[in-house]
Short mmCIF file of C-alpha atoms in Angstrom, two decimals:
data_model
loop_
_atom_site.label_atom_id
_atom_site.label_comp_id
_atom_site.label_asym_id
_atom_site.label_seq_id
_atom_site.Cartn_x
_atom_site.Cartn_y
_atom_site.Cartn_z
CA UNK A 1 164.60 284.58 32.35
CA UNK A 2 162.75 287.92 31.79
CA UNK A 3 159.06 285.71 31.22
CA UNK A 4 160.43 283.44 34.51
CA UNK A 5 161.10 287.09 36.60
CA UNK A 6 157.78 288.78 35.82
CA UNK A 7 155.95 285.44 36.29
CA UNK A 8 157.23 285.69 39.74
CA UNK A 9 156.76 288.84 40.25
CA UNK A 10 153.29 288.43 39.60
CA UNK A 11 152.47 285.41 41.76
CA UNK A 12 154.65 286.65 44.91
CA UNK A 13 154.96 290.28 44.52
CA UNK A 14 151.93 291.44 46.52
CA UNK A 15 152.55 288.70 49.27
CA UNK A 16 155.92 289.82 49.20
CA UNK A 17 155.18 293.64 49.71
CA UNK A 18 152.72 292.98 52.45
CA UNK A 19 155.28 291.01 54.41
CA UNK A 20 157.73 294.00 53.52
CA UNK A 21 155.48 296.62 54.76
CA UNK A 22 154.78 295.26 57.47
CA UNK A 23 158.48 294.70 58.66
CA UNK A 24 159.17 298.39 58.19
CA UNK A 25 159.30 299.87 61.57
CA UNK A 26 161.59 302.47 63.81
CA UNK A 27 162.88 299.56 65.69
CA UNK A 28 163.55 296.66 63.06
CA UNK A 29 165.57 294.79 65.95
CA UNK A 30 162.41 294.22 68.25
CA UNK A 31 160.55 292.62 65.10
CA UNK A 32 159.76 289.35 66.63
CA UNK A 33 158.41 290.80 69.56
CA UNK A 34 156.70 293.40 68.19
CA UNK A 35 155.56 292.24 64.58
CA UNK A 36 155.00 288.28 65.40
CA UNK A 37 154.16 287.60 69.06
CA UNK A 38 152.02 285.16 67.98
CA UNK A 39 154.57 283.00 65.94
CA UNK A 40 157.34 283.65 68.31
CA UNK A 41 155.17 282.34 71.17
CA UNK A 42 153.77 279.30 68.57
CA UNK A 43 157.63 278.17 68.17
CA UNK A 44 158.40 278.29 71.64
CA UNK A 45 155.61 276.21 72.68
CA UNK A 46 155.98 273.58 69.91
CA UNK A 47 160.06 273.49 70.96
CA UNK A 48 158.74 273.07 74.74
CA UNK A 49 156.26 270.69 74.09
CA UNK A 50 158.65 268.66 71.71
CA UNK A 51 161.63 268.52 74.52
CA UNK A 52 159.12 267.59 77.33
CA UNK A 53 157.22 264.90 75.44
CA UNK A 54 160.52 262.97 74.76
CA UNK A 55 161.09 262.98 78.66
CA UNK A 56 160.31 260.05 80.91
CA UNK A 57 158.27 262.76 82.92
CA UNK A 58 156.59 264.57 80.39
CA UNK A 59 155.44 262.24 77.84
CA UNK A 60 151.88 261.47 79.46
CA UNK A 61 151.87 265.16 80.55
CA UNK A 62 151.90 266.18 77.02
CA UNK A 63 149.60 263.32 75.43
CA UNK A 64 147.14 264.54 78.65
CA UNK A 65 146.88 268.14 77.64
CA UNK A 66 147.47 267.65 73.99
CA UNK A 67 147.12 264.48 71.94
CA UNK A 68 143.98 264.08 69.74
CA UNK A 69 143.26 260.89 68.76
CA UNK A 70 139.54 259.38 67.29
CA UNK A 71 138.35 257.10 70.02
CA UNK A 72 138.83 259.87 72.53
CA UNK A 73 135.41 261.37 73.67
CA UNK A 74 134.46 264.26 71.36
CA UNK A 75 134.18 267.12 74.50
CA UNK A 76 137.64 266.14 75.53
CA UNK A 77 139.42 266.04 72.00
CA UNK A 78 137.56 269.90 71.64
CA UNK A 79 139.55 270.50 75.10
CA UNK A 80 142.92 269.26 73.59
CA UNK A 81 142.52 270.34 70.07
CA UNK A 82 143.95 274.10 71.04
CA UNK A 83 147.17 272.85 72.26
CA UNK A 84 147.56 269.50 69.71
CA UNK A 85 147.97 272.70 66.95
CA UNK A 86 151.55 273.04 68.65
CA UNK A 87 152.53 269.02 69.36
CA UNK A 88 154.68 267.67 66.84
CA UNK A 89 154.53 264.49 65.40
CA UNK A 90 156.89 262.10 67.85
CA UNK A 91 157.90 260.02 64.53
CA UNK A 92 159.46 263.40 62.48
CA UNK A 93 162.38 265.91 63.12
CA UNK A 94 161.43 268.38 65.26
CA UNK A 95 163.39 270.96 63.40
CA UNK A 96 161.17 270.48 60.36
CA UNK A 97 157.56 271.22 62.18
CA UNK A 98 159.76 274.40 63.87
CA UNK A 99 160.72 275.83 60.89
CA UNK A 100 157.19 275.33 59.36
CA UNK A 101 156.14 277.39 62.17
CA UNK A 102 158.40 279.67 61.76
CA UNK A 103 158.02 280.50 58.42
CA UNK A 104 154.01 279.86 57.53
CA UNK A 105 153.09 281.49 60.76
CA UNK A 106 155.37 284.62 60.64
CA UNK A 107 154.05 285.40 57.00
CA UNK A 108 150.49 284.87 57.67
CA UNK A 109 151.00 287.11 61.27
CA UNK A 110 152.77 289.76 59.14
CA UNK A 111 149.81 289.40 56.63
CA UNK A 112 146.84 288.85 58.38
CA UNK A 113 147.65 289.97 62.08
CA UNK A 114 147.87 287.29 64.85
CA UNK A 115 143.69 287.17 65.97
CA UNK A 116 143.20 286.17 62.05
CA UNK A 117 146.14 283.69 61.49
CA UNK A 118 145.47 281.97 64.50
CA UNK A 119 141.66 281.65 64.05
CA UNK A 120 142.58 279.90 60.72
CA UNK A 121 145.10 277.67 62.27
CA UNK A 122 142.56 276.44 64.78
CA UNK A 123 139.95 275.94 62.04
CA UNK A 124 142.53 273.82 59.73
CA UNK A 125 143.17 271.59 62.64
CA UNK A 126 139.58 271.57 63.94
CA UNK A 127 138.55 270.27 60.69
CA UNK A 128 141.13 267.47 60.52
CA UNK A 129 139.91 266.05 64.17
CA UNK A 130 136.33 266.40 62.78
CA UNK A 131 136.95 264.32 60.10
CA UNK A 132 139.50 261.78 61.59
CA UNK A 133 135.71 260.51 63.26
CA UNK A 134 133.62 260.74 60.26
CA UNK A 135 136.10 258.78 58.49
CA UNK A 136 136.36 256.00 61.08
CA UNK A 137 132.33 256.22 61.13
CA UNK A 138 132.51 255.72 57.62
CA UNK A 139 134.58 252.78 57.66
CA UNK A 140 137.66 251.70 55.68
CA UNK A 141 135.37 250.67 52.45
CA UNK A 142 133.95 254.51 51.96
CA UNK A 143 135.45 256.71 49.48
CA UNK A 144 136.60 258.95 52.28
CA UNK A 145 136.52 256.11 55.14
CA UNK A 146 139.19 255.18 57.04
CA UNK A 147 140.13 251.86 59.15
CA UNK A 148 139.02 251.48 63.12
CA UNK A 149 142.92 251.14 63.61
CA UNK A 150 143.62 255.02 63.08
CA UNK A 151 141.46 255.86 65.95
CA UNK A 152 144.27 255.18 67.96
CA UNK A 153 146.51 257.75 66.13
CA UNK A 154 147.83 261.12 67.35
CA UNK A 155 146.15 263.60 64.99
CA UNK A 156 149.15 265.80 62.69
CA UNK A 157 149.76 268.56 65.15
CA UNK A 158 150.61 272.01 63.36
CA UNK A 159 151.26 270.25 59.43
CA UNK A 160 147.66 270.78 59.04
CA UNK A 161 147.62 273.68 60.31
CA UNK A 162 150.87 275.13 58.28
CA UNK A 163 148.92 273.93 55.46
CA UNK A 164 145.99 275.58 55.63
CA UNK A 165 147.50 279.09 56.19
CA UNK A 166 149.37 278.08 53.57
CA UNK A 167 146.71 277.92 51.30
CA UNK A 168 145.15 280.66 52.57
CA UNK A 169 147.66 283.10 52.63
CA UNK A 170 148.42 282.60 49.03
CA UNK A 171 145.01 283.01 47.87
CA UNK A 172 144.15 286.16 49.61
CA UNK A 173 147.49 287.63 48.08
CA UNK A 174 146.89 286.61 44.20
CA UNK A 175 149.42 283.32 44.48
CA UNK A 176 147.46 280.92 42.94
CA UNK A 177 150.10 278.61 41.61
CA UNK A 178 151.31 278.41 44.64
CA UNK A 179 147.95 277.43 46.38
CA UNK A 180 147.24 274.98 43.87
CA UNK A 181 151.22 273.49 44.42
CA UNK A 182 150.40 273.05 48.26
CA UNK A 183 147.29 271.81 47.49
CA UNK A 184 148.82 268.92 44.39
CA UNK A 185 151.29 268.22 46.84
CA UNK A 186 148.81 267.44 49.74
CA UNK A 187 146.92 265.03 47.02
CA UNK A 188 150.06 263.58 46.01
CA UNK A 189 150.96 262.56 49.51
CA UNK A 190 147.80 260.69 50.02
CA UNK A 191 148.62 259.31 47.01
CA UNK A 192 151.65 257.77 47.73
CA UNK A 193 151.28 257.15 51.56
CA UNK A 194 147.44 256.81 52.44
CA UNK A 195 147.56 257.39 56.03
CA UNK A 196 145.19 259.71 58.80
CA UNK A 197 148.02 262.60 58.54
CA UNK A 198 147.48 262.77 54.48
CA UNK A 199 143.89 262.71 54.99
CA UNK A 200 143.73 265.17 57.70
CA UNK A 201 145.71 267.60 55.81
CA UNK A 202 142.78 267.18 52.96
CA UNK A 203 140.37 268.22 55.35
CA UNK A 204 142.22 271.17 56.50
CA UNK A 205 141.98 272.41 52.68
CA UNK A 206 138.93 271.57 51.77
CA UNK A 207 137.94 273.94 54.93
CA UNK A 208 139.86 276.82 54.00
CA UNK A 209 138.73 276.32 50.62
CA UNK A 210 135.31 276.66 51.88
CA UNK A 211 136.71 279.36 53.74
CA UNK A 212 138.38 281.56 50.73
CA UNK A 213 135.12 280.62 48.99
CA UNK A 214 132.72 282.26 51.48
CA UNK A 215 135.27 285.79 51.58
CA UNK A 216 135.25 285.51 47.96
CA UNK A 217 131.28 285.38 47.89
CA UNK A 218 131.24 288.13 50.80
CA UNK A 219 133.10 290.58 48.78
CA UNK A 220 131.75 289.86 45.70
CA UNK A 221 129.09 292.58 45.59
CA UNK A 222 131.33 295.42 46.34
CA UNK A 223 133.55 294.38 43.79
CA UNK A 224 130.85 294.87 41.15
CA UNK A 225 130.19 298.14 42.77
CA UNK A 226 133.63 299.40 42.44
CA UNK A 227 133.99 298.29 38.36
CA UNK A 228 130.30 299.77 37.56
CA UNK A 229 131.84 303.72 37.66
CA UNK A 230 134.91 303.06 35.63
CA UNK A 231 133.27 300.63 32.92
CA UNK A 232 136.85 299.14 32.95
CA UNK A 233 137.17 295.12 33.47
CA UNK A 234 140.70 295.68 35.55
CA UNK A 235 141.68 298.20 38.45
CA UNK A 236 142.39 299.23 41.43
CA UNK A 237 139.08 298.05 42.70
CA UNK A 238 139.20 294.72 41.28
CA UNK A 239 140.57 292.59 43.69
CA UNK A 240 139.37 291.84 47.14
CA UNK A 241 139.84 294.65 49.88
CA UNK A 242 142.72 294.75 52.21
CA UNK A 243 142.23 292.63 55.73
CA UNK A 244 143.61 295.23 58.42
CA UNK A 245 145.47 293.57 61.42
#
């Protein structure tokens, strides 16, 4: 138990003191408000959006504004793809994608402040509309094709982007493990149940991969700055430099 509690305090710890940190304030009751406007606005939408898709009057309001799908011109899915980040999937409970939301959001808000978390968001889900057409270019043969049939599919909504802060959260924080679990669990659902969701979700990581890669890269030069005075090969200055909301 004693290997098992400093193993986890070494993967979540400094994920877990950001969050922490930034909760502290004089008036803890006014935290969503306050500390996650963003995510508290991001639920409410998706809940809205949810409850007037499933109405008789608001189902082609919603797939008007907000459904992405492949064989849609590419100017008018950029129009949609904003709003499709908060329209859950039709087929799956609605409380799941809410508490997703909820929880991936508010942590990468807390962690990364709202401009940052959301840019990521959009980015995840930009990258799974971009490649929902280069697969159906491609063609169901390609390695990464996929059949003319799925042009006709809603893309995922916020999974992909819940995902990709996921993934991005942990890495910027020192969770690797759990990075690389998201990221096994993403493969292993393609896996098991090829379909345009799995596939988009793929996409979304292998663009905040990209992502982590080019802040990694970025940084890397005044990391080697800060080691060269000390001579030592661990410290304070080793790891990547705080992002400031």
């Amino acid at each position: 138990m004693g290997s098992l509690a400093r193993w986890a305090r070494a993967e979540w710890g400094p994920l877990y003191g950001t969050v922490r940190a930034a909760l502290r304030g004089p008036r803890p009751w006014a935290m969503p408000v306050t500390a996650l406007p963003m995510t508290a606005v991001a639920v409410l939408l998706t809940a809205l959006l949810q409850f007037a898709q499933n109405r008789p009057w608001g189902f082609r309001l919603v797939q008007g504004l907000g459904a992405v799908r492949a064989e849609d011109p590419l100017w008018l899915s950029l129009l949609r793809t904003p709003l499709s980040l908060f329209v859950p999937a039709l087929d799956l409970p609605v409380w799941g994608a809410l508490a997703q939301v909820l929880l991936v959001f508010g942590i990468a808000e807390l962690c990364l402040g709202w401009r940052r978390a959301l840019g990521i968001a959009y980015l995840a889900t930009l990258a799974g509309t971009l490649y929902a057409r280069l697969g159906i270019t491609l063609g169901a043969h390609a390695p990464f094709g996929l059949p003319w049939t799925d042009a006709q599919v809603v893309d995922t909504g916020p999974s992909a982007a819940v995902v990709g802060l996921a993934v991005f959260v942990a890495w910027r924080h020192g969770a690797y493990a759990t990075a690389a679990a998201v990221t096994v669990a993403m493969v292993a659902e393609v896996l098991a149940k090829e379909n345009l969701a799995g596939k988009e979700h793929l996409a979304a990581l292998m663009a905040v991969g990209s992502l982590c890669l080019a802040v990694a890269v970025r940084h890397h030069p005044q990391r080697l700055l800060q080691r060269r005075p000390s001579g030592n090969r661990a410290g304070p200055g080793s790891g990547l430099p705080p992002i400031q909301s």
